[in-house]
Short mmCIF file of C-alpha atoms in Angstrom, two decimals:
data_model
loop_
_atom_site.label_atom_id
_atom_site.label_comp_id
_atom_site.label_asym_id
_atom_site.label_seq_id
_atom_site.Cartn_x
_atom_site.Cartn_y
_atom_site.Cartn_z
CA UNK A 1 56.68 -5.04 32.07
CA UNK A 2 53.43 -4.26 34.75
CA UNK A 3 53.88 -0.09 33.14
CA UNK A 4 53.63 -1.99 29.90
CA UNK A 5 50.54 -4.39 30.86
CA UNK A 6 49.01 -1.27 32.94
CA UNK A 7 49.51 0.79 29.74
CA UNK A 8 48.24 -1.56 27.48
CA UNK A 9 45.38 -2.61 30.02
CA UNK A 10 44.11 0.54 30.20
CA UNK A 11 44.21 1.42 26.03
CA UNK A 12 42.51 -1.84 25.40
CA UNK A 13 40.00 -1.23 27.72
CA UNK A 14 39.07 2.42 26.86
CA UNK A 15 38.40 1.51 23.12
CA UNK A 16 36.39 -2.11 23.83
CA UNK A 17 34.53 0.22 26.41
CA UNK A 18 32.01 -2.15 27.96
CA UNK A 19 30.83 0.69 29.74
CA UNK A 20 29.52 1.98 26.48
CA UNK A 21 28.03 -0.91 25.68
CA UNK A 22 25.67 -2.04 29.01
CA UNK A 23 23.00 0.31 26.93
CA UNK A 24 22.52 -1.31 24.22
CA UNK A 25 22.77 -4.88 26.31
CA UNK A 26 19.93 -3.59 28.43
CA UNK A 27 17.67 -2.86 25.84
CA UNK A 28 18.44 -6.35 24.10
CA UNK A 29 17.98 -8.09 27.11
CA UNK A 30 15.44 -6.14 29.20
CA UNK A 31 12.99 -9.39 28.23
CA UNK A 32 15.11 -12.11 29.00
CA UNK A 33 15.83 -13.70 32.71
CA UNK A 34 18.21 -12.47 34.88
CA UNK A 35 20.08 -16.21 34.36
CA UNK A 36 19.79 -15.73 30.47
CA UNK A 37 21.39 -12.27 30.62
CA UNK A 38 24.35 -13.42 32.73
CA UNK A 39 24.99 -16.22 30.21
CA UNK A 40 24.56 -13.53 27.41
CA UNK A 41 27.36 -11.51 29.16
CA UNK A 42 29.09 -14.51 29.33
CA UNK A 43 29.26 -15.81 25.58
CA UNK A 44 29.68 -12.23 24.67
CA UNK A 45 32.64 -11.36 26.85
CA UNK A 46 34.39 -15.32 25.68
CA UNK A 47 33.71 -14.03 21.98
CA UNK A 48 34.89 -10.67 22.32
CA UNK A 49 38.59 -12.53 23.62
CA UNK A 50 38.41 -15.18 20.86
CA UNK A 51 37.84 -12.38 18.57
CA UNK A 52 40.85 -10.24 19.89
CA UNK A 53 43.21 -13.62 20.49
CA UNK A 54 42.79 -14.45 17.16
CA UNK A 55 43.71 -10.80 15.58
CA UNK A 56 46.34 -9.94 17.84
CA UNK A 57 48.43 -12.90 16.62
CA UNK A 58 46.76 -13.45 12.97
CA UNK A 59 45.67 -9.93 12.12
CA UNK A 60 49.36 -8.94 10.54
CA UNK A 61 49.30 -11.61 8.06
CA UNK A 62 45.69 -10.70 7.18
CA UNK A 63 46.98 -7.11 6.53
CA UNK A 64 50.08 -8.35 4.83
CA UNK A 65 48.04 -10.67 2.16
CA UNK A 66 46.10 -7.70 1.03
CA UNK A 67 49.38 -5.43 0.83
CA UNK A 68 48.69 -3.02 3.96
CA UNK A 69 51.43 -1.25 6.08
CA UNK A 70 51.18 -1.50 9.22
CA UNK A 71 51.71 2.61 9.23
CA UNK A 72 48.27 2.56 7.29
CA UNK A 73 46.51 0.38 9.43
CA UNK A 74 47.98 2.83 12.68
CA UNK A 75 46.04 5.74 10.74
CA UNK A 76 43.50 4.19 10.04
CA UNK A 77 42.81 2.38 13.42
CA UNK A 78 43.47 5.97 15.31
CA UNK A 79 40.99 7.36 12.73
CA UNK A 80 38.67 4.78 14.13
CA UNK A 81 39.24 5.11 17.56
CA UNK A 82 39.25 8.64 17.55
CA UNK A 83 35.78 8.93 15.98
CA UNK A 84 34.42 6.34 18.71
CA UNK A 85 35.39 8.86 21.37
CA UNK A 86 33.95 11.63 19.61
CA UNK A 87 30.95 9.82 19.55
CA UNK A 88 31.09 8.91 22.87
CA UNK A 89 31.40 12.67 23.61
CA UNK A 90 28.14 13.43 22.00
CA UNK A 91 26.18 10.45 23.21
CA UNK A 92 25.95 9.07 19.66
CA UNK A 93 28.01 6.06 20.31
CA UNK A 94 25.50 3.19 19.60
CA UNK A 95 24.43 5.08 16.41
CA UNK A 96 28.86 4.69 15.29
CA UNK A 97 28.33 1.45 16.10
CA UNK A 98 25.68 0.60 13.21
CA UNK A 99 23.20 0.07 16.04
CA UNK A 100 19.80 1.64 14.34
CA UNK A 101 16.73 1.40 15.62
CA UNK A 102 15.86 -1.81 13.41
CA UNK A 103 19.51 -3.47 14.21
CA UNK A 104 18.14 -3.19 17.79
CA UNK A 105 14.89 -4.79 16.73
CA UNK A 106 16.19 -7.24 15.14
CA UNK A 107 18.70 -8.19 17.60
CA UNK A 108 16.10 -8.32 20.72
CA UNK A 109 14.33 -10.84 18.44
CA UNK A 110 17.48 -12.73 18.06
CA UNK A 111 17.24 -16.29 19.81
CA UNK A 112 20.85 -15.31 20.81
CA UNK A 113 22.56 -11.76 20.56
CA UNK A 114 25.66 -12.61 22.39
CA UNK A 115 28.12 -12.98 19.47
CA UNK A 116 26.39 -10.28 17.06
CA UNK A 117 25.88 -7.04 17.79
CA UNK A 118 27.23 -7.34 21.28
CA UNK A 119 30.63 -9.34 20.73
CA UNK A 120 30.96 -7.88 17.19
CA UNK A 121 31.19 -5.08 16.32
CA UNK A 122 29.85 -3.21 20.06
CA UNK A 123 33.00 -4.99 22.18
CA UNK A 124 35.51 -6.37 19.44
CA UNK A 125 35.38 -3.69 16.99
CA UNK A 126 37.52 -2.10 14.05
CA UNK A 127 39.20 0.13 16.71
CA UNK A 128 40.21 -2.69 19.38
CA UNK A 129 41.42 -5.35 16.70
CA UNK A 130 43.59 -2.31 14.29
CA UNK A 131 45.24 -1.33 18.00
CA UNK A 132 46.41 -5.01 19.23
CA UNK A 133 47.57 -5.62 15.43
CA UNK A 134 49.50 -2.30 15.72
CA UNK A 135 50.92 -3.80 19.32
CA UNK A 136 51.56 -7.05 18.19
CA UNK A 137 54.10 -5.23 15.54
CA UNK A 138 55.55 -2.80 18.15
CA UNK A 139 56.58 -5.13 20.85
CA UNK A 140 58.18 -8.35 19.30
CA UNK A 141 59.77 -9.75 22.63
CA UNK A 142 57.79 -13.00 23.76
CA UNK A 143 57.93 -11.71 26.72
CA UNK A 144 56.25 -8.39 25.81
CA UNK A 145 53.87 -10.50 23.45
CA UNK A 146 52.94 -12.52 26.91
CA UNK A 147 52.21 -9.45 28.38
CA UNK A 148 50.42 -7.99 26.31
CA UNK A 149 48.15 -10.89 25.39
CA UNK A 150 47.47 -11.26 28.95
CA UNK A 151 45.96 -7.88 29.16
CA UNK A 152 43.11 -9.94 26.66
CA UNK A 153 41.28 -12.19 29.03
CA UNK A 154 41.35 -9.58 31.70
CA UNK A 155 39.55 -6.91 29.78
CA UNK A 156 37.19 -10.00 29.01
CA UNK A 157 36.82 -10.73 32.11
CA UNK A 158 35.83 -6.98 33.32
CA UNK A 159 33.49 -6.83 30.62
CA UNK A 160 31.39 -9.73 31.69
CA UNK A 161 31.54 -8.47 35.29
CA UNK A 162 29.91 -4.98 34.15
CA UNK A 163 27.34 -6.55 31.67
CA UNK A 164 26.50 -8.97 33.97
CA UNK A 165 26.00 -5.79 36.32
CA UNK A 166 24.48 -3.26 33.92
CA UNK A 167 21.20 -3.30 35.56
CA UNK A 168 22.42 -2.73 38.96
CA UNK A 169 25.48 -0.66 37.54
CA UNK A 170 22.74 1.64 35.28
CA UNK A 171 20.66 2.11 38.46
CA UNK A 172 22.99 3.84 40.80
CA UNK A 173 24.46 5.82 38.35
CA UNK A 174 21.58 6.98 36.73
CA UNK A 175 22.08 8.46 33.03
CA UNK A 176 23.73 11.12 33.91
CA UNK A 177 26.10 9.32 35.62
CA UNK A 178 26.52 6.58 33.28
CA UNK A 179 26.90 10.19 30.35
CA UNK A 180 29.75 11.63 32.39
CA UNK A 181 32.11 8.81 32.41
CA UNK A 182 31.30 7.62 28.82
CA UNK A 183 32.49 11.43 27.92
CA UNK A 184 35.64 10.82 30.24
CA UNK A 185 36.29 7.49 28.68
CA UNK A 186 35.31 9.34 25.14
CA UNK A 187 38.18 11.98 26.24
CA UNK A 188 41.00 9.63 26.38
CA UNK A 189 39.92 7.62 23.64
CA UNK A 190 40.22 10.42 21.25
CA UNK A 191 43.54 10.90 23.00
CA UNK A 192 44.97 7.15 21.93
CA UNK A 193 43.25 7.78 18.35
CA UNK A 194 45.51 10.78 18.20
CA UNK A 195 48.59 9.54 19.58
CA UNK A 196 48.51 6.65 17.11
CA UNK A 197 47.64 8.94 13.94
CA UNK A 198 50.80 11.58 15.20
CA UNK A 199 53.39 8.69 15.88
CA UNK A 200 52.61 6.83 12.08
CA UNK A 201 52.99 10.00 10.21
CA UNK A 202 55.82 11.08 12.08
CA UNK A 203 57.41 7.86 11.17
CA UNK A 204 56.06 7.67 7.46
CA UNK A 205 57.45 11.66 6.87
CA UNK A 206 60.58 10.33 8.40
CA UNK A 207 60.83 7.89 6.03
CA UNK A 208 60.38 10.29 3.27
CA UNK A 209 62.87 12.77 4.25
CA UNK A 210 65.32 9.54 4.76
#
């Protein structure tokens, strides 16, 4: 159970990737107090884990009423996921987020930003909720479900603690430190994209040949 909550841990954090996302929470917060950003950090990281909660244990009967497999969703979600590491590869990552120029206008202007774009769709995105529906249908066990839902509030909780430090976090790495890792972190979310794509068709063409 810790390889599976390590394993998990570590997937769910790659593709919410706060680090990713301390950018674009700069530049919509670079006018506010340093109070009013940690409480931005703060409503954004509690949204992003009501966000998850709720599709980790809901989002199979959501796909279910509108007649998907969960094999589709698998493809599709690694589809997802895979393109947000490729865009995290070529620094375009903000940009596969929907984040234009004007979205980021609009959003500094925004009395609050916490919940959109920063909980939704920058933290809680397609990728994140498709993977914990695709987990939720893997590992049935309560126990495993426990686990695995527990790996929720941390990631939360590790997100608010590197928003909160983005400033301070931005300025020692500089942004060509900040550049490697997000192409590290790109790197291995492409990997989990990949790995989820492989496994579904291996299991849909075993189907078929069955």
């Amino acid at each position: 159970m810790i390889v599976l909550y390590f394993t998990v841990f570590a997937a769910l954090f790659s593709v919410v990737n706060p680090l990713g996302t301390m950018p674009i929470f700069i530049g919509i917060t670079e006018n506010n107090t340093k109070l009013e950003r940690n409480n931005t950090a703060l409503k954004a990281s509690f949204y992003m884990v009501l966000i998850l909660t709720v599709s980790y244990f809901l989002g199979k009967y959501l796909i279910s009423f509108f007649g998907i497999s969960i094999e589709s969703l698998r493809i599709a979600g690694g589809l997802i996921i895979a393109s947000s590491g490729f865009a995290l590869l070529t620094g375009n990552f903000s940009k596969h987020k929907g984040m234009s120029d004007s979205v980021k206008d609009e959003a500094r202007e925004k009395e609050d930003s916490s919940l959109t774009p920063l909980a939704i769709p920058m933290l809680a995105g397609p990728g994140s909720i498709s993977l914990l529906i695709s987990l939720n249908d893997s590992y049935s066990n309560w126990v495993e479900t426990l686990v695995i839902f527990l790996t929720i509030p941390v990631v939360g909780l590790v997100t608010y603690l590197i928003l909160r430090s983005s400033y301070f976090i931005v300025s020692k790495l500089g942004a060509s430190g900040l550049n490697s890792i997000s192409r590290i972190i790109g790197f291995i979310v492409i990997a989990i994209g990949i790995e989820y794509i492989i496994s579904s068709v291996t299991v849909l063409v075993g189907q078929m040949v069955g």
